Tab-separated table of C-alpha atoms in Angstrom:
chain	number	residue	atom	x	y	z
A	1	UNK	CA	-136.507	93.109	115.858
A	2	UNK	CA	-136.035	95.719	118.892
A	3	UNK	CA	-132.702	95.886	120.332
A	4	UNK	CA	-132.239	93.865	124.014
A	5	UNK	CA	-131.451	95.735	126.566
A	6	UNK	CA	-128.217	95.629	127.939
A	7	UNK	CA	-128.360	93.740	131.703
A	8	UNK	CA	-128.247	95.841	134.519
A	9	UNK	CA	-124.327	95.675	135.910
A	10	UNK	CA	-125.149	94.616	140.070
A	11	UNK	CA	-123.804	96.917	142.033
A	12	UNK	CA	-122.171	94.878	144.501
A	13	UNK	CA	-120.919	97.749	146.510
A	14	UNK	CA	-123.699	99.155	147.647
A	15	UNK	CA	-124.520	99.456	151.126
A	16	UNK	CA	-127.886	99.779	153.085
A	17	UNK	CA	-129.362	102.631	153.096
A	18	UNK	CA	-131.784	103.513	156.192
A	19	UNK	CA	-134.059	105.889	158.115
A	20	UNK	CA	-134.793	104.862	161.347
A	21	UNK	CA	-137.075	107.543	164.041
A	22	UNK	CA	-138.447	106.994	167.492
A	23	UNK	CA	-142.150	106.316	167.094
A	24	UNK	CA	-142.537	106.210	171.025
A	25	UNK	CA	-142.047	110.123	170.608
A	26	UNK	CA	-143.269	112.945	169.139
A	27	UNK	CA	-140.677	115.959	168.340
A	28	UNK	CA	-143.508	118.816	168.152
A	29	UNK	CA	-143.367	118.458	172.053
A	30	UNK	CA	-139.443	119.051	172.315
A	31	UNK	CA	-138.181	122.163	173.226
A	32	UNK	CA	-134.881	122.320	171.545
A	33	UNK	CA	-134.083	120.597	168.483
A	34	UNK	CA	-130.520	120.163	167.066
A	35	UNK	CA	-129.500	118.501	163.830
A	36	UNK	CA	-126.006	117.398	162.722
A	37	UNK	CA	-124.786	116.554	159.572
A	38	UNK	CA	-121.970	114.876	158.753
A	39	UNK	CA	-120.837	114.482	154.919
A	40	UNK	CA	-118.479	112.080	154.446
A	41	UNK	CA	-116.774	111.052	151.370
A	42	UNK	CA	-118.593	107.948	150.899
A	43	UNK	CA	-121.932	108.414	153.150
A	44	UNK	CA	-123.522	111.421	154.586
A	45	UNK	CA	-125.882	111.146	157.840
A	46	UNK	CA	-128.622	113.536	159.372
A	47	UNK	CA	-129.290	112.838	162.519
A	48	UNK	CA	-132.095	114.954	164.822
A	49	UNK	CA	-131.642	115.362	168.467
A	50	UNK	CA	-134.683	116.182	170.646
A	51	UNK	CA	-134.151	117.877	174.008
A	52	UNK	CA	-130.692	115.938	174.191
A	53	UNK	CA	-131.987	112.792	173.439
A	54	UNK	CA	-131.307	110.734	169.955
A	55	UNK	CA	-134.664	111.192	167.850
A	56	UNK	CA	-133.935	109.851	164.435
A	57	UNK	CA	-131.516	109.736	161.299
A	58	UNK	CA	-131.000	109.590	157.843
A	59	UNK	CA	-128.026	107.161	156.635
A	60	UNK	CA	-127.346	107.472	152.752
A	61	UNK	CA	-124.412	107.393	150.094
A	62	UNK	CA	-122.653	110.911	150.101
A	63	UNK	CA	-124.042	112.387	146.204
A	64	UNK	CA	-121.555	114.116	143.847
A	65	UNK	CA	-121.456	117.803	146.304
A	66	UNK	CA	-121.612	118.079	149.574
A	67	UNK	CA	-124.268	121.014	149.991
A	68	UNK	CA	-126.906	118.482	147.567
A	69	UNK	CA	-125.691	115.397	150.212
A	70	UNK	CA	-126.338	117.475	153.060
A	71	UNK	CA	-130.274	118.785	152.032
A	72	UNK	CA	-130.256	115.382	150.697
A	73	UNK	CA	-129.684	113.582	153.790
A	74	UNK	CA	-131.961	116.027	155.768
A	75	UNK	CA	-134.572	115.929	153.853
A	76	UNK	CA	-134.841	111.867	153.845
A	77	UNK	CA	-135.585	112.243	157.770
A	78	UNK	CA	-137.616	115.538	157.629
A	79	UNK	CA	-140.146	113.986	154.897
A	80	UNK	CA	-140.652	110.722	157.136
A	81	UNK	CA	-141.811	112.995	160.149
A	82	UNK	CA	-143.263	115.847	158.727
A	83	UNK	CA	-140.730	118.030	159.300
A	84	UNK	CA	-139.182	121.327	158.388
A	85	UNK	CA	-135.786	123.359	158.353
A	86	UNK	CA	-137.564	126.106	160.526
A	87	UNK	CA	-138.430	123.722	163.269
A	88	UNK	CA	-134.486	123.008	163.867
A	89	UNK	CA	-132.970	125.442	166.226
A	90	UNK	CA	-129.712	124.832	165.748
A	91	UNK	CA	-127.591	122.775	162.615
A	92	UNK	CA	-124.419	121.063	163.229
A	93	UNK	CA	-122.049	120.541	160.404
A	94	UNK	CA	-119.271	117.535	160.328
A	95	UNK	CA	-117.108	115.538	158.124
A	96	UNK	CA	-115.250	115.827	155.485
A	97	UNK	CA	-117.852	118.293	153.758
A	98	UNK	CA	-118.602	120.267	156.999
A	99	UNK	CA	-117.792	123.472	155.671
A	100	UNK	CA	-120.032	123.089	152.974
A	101	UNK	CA	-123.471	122.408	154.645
A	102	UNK	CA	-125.516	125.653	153.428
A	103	UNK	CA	-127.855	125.591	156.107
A	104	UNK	CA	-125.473	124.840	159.392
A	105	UNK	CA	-125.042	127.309	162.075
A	106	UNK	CA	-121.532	125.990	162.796
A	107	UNK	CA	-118.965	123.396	161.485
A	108	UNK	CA	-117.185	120.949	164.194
A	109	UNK	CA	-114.037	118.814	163.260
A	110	UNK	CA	-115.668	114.769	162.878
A	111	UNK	CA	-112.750	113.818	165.373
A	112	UNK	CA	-114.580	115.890	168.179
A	113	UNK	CA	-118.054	114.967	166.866
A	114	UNK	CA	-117.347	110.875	166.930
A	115	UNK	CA	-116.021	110.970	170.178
A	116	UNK	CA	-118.861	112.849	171.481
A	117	UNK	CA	-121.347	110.886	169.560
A	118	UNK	CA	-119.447	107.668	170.189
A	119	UNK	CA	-119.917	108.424	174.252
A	120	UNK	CA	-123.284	108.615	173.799
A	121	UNK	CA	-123.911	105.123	172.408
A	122	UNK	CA	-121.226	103.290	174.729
A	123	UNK	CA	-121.609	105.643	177.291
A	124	UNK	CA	-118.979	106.786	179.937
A	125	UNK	CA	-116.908	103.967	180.023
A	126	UNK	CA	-115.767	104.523	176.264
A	127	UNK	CA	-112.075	105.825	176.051
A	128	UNK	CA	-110.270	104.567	172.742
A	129	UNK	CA	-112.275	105.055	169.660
A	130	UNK	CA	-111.604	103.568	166.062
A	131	UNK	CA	-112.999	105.932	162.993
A	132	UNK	CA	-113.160	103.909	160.135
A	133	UNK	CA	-114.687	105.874	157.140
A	134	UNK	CA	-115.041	105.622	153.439
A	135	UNK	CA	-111.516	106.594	152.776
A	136	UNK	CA	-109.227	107.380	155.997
A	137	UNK	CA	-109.060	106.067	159.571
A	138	UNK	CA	-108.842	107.798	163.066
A	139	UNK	CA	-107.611	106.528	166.594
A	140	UNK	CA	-108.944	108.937	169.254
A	141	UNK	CA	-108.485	108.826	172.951
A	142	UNK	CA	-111.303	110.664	174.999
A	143	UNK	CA	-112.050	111.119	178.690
A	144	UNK	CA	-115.228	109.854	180.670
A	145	UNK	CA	-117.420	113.259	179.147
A	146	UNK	CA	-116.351	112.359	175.832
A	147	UNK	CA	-113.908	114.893	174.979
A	148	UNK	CA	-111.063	114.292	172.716
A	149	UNK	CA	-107.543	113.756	174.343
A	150	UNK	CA	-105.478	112.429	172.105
A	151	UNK	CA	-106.116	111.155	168.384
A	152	UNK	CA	-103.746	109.701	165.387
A	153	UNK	CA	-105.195	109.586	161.320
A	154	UNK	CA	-104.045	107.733	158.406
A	155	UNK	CA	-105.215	109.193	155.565
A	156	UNK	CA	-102.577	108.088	152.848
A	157	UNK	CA	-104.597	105.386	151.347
A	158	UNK	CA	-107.821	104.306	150.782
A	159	UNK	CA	-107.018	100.656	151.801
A	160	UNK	CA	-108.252	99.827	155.266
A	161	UNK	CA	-110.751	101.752	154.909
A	162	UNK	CA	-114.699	101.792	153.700
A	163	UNK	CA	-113.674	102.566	149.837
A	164	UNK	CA	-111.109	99.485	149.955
A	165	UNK	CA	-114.059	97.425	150.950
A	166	UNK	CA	-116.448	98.411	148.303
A	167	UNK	CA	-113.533	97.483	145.988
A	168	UNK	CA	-113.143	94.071	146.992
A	169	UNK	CA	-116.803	93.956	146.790
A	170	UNK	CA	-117.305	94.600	143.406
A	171	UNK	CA	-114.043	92.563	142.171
A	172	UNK	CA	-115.406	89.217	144.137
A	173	UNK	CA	-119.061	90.350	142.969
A	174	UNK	CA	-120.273	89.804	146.607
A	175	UNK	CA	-122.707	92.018	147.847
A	176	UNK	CA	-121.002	94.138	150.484
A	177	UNK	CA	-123.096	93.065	153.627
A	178	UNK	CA	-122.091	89.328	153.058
A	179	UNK	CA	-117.994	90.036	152.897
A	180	UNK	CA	-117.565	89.852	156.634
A	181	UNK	CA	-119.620	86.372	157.521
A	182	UNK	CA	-118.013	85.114	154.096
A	183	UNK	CA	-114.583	85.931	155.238
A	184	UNK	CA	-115.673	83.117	158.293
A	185	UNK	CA	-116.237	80.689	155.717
A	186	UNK	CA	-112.545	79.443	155.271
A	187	UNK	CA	-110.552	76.002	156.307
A	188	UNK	CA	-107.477	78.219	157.374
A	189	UNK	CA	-107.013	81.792	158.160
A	190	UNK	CA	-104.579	83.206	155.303
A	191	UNK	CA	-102.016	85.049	155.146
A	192	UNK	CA	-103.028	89.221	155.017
A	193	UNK	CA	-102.726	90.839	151.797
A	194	UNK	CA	-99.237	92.657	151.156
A	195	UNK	CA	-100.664	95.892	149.234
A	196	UNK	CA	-101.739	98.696	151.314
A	197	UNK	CA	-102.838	100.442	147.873
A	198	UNK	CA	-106.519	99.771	147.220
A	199	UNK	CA	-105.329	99.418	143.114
A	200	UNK	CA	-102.592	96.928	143.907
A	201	UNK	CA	-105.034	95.187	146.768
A	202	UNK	CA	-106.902	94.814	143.682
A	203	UNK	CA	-104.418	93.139	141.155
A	204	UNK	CA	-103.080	91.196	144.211
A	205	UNK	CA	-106.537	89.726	144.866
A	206	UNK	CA	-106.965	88.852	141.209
A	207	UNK	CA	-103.231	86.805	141.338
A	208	UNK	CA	-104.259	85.343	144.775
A	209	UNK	CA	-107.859	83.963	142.844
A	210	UNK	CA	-105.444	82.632	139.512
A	211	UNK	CA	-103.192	80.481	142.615
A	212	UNK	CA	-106.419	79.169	143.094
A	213	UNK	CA	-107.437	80.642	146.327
A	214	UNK	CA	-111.680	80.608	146.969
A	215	UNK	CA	-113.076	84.174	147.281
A	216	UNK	CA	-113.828	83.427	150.777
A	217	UNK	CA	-110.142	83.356	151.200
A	218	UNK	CA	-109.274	86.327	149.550
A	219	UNK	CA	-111.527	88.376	151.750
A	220	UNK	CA	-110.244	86.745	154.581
A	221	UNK	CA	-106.738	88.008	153.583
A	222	UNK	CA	-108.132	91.446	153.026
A	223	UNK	CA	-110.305	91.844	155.943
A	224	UNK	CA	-107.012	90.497	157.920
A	225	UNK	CA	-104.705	92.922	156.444
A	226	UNK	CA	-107.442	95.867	157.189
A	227	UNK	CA	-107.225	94.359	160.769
A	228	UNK	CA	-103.399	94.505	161.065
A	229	UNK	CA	-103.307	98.109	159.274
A	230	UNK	CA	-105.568	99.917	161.676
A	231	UNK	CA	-104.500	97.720	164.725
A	232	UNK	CA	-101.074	99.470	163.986
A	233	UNK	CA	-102.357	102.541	164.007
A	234	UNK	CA	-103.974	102.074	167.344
A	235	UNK	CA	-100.693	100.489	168.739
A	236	UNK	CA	-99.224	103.627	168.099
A	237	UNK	CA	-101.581	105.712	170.420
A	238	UNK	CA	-102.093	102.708	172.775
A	239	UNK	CA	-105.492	101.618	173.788
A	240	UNK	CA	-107.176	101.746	177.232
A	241	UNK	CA	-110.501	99.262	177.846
A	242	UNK	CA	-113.454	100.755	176.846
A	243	UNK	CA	-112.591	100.182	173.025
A	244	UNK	CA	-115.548	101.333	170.591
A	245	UNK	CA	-115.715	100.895	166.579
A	246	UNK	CA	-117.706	103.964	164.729
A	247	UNK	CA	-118.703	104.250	160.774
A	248	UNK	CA	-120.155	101.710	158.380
A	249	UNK	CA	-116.450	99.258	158.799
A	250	UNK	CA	-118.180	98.532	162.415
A	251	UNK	CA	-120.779	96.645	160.524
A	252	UNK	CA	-118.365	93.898	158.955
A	253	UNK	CA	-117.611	91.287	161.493
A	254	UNK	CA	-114.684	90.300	159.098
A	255	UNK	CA	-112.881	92.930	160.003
A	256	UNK	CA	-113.785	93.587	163.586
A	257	UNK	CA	-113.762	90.264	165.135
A	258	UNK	CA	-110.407	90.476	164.001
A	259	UNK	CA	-109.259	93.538	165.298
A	260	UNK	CA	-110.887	92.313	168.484
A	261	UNK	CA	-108.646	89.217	168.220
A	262	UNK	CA	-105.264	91.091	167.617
A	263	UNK	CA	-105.959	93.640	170.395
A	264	UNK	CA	-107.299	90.872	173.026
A	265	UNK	CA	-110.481	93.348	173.501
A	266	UNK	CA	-113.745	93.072	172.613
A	267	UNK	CA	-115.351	96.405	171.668
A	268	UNK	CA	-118.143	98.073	173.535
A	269	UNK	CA	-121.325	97.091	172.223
A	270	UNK	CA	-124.496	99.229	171.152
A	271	UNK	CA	-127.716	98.922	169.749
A	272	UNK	CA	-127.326	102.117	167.810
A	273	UNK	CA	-126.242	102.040	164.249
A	274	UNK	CA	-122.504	102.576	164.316
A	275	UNK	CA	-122.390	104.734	161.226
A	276	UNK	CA	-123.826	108.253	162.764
A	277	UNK	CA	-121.679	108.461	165.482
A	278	UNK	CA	-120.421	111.599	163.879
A	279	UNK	CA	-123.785	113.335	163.089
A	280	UNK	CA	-125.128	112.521	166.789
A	281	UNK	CA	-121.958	114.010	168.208
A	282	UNK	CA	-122.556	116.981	165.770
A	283	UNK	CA	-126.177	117.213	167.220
A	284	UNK	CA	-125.540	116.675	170.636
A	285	UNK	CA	-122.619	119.465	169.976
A	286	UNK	CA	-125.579	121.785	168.869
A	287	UNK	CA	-127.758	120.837	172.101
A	288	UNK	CA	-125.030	122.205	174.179
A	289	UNK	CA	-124.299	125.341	172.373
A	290	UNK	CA	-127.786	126.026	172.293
A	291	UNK	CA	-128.417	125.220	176.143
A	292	UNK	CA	-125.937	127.945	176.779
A	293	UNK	CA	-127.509	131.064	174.457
């Protein structure tokens, strides 16, 4: 008799993908068009700005190198629209891989490029920004034109941050996208998690499930220690009205609803996905520069 296959292990982790382009427009009658990339160290995002104006993106898991995640991330947008390199006039690199996009023109810190990009989908009003990526977090401070004033990081640890999450996802085999209504779904709030080490998060939510806590409740303690770990962090640079969440964290209402509660602000809202903040404000970088040559 033939051998079963072994079952495919879920992977819990893993976040929506997506492409998303204006179908009201057509970029063959744009007269500039820039592109910024920003590879992170869990997702990588192309994002194409016509004439100054947001045009489309690419949103997908950052690959094993940075110059494949970059092309990679490019290409899903270019292929959808009929596309290619030569018709971008000018490439914006970000992230944590900036350096390392083959085909950019220039490289921009992420901290300039989310504020920037982050102004653009809250507009003017936006002044205190929270950066929560795959494995480090960033409070910035900009002024009304979106230009960076002031910023704090915390990069020690991957807890609190997008990695942690993906962690707890797998352990509690819940797919990611349900942890934050989940974490809701609890008869009292507990207490946060102690660990701010993703590995001891771990073997702390493992003893909290043997006490006989639900999973419910142990993402509710880890989405409220997130919440107290990055609120801390934006203590520490204080912050003004006009508060605006950007990378793929923004999309957990776990965690943000209770930031929002510890703060006693909601965030500015948009209808633009939270996650490219950093390759719009790459692109809309590369607008600029190119306006001026």
């Amino acid at each position: 008799a033939a051998a079963t296959a072994a079952p495919e292990k879920k992977e819990f982790w893993r976040w929506q993908e997506n492409t998303w382009f204006d179908e009201t427009k057509n970029w063959k009658d744009a007269k500039i068009i820039t592109c910024g990339i920003d590879v992170g160290s869990v997702s990588s995002q192309a994002v194409l700005v016509c004439d100054g104006e947001l045009y489309g993106y690419n949103s997908m898991r950052t690959g094993n190198n940075s110059p494949d995640s970059a092309k990679n991330a490019l290409q899903g947008i270019m292929d959808k629209i009929g596309m290619k390199l030569e018709d971008i006039n000018y490439v914006v690199g970000t992230g944590y891989g900036r350096v390392n996009v083959p085909f950019a023109h220039k490289a921009i810190t992420e901290i300039a490029c989310h504020a920037r990009g982050a102004n653009y989908m809250g507009g003017n009003q936006v002044r205190t920004i929270l950066d929560m990526g795959g494995q480090d977090c960033k409070a910035i401070h900009c002024d009304e034109k979106g230009k960076v004033t002031n910023f704090l990081m915390n990069d020690k640890c991957a807890a609190g941050t997008g990695r942690g999450m993906e962690v707890i996802s797998d352990l509690m085999q819940i797919p990611i996208a349900e942890l934050g209504p989940r974490s809701f779904d609890v008869d009292v709030e507990p207490e946060a998690v102690s660990s701010i080490c993703v590995v001891f998060a771990k073997s702390e939510a493992l003893g909290l499930l043997k006490a006989g806590y639900t999973k419910n409740m142990v993402i509710a303690a880890y989405c409220q220690a997130m919440a107290e770990r990055v609120v801390s962090l934006l203590e520490r640079i204080g912050v003004e009205e006009g508060f605006f969440i950007t990378c793929g964290i923004a999309k957990n209402p776990g965690v943000v609803k209770r930031i929002e509660r510890l703060l006693g602000i909601k965030q500015v809202e948009t209808k633009i996905d939270s996650q490219i903040a950093g390759a719009l404000g790459a692109a809309l970088f590369g607008y600029t520069l190119m306006q001026k040559q």
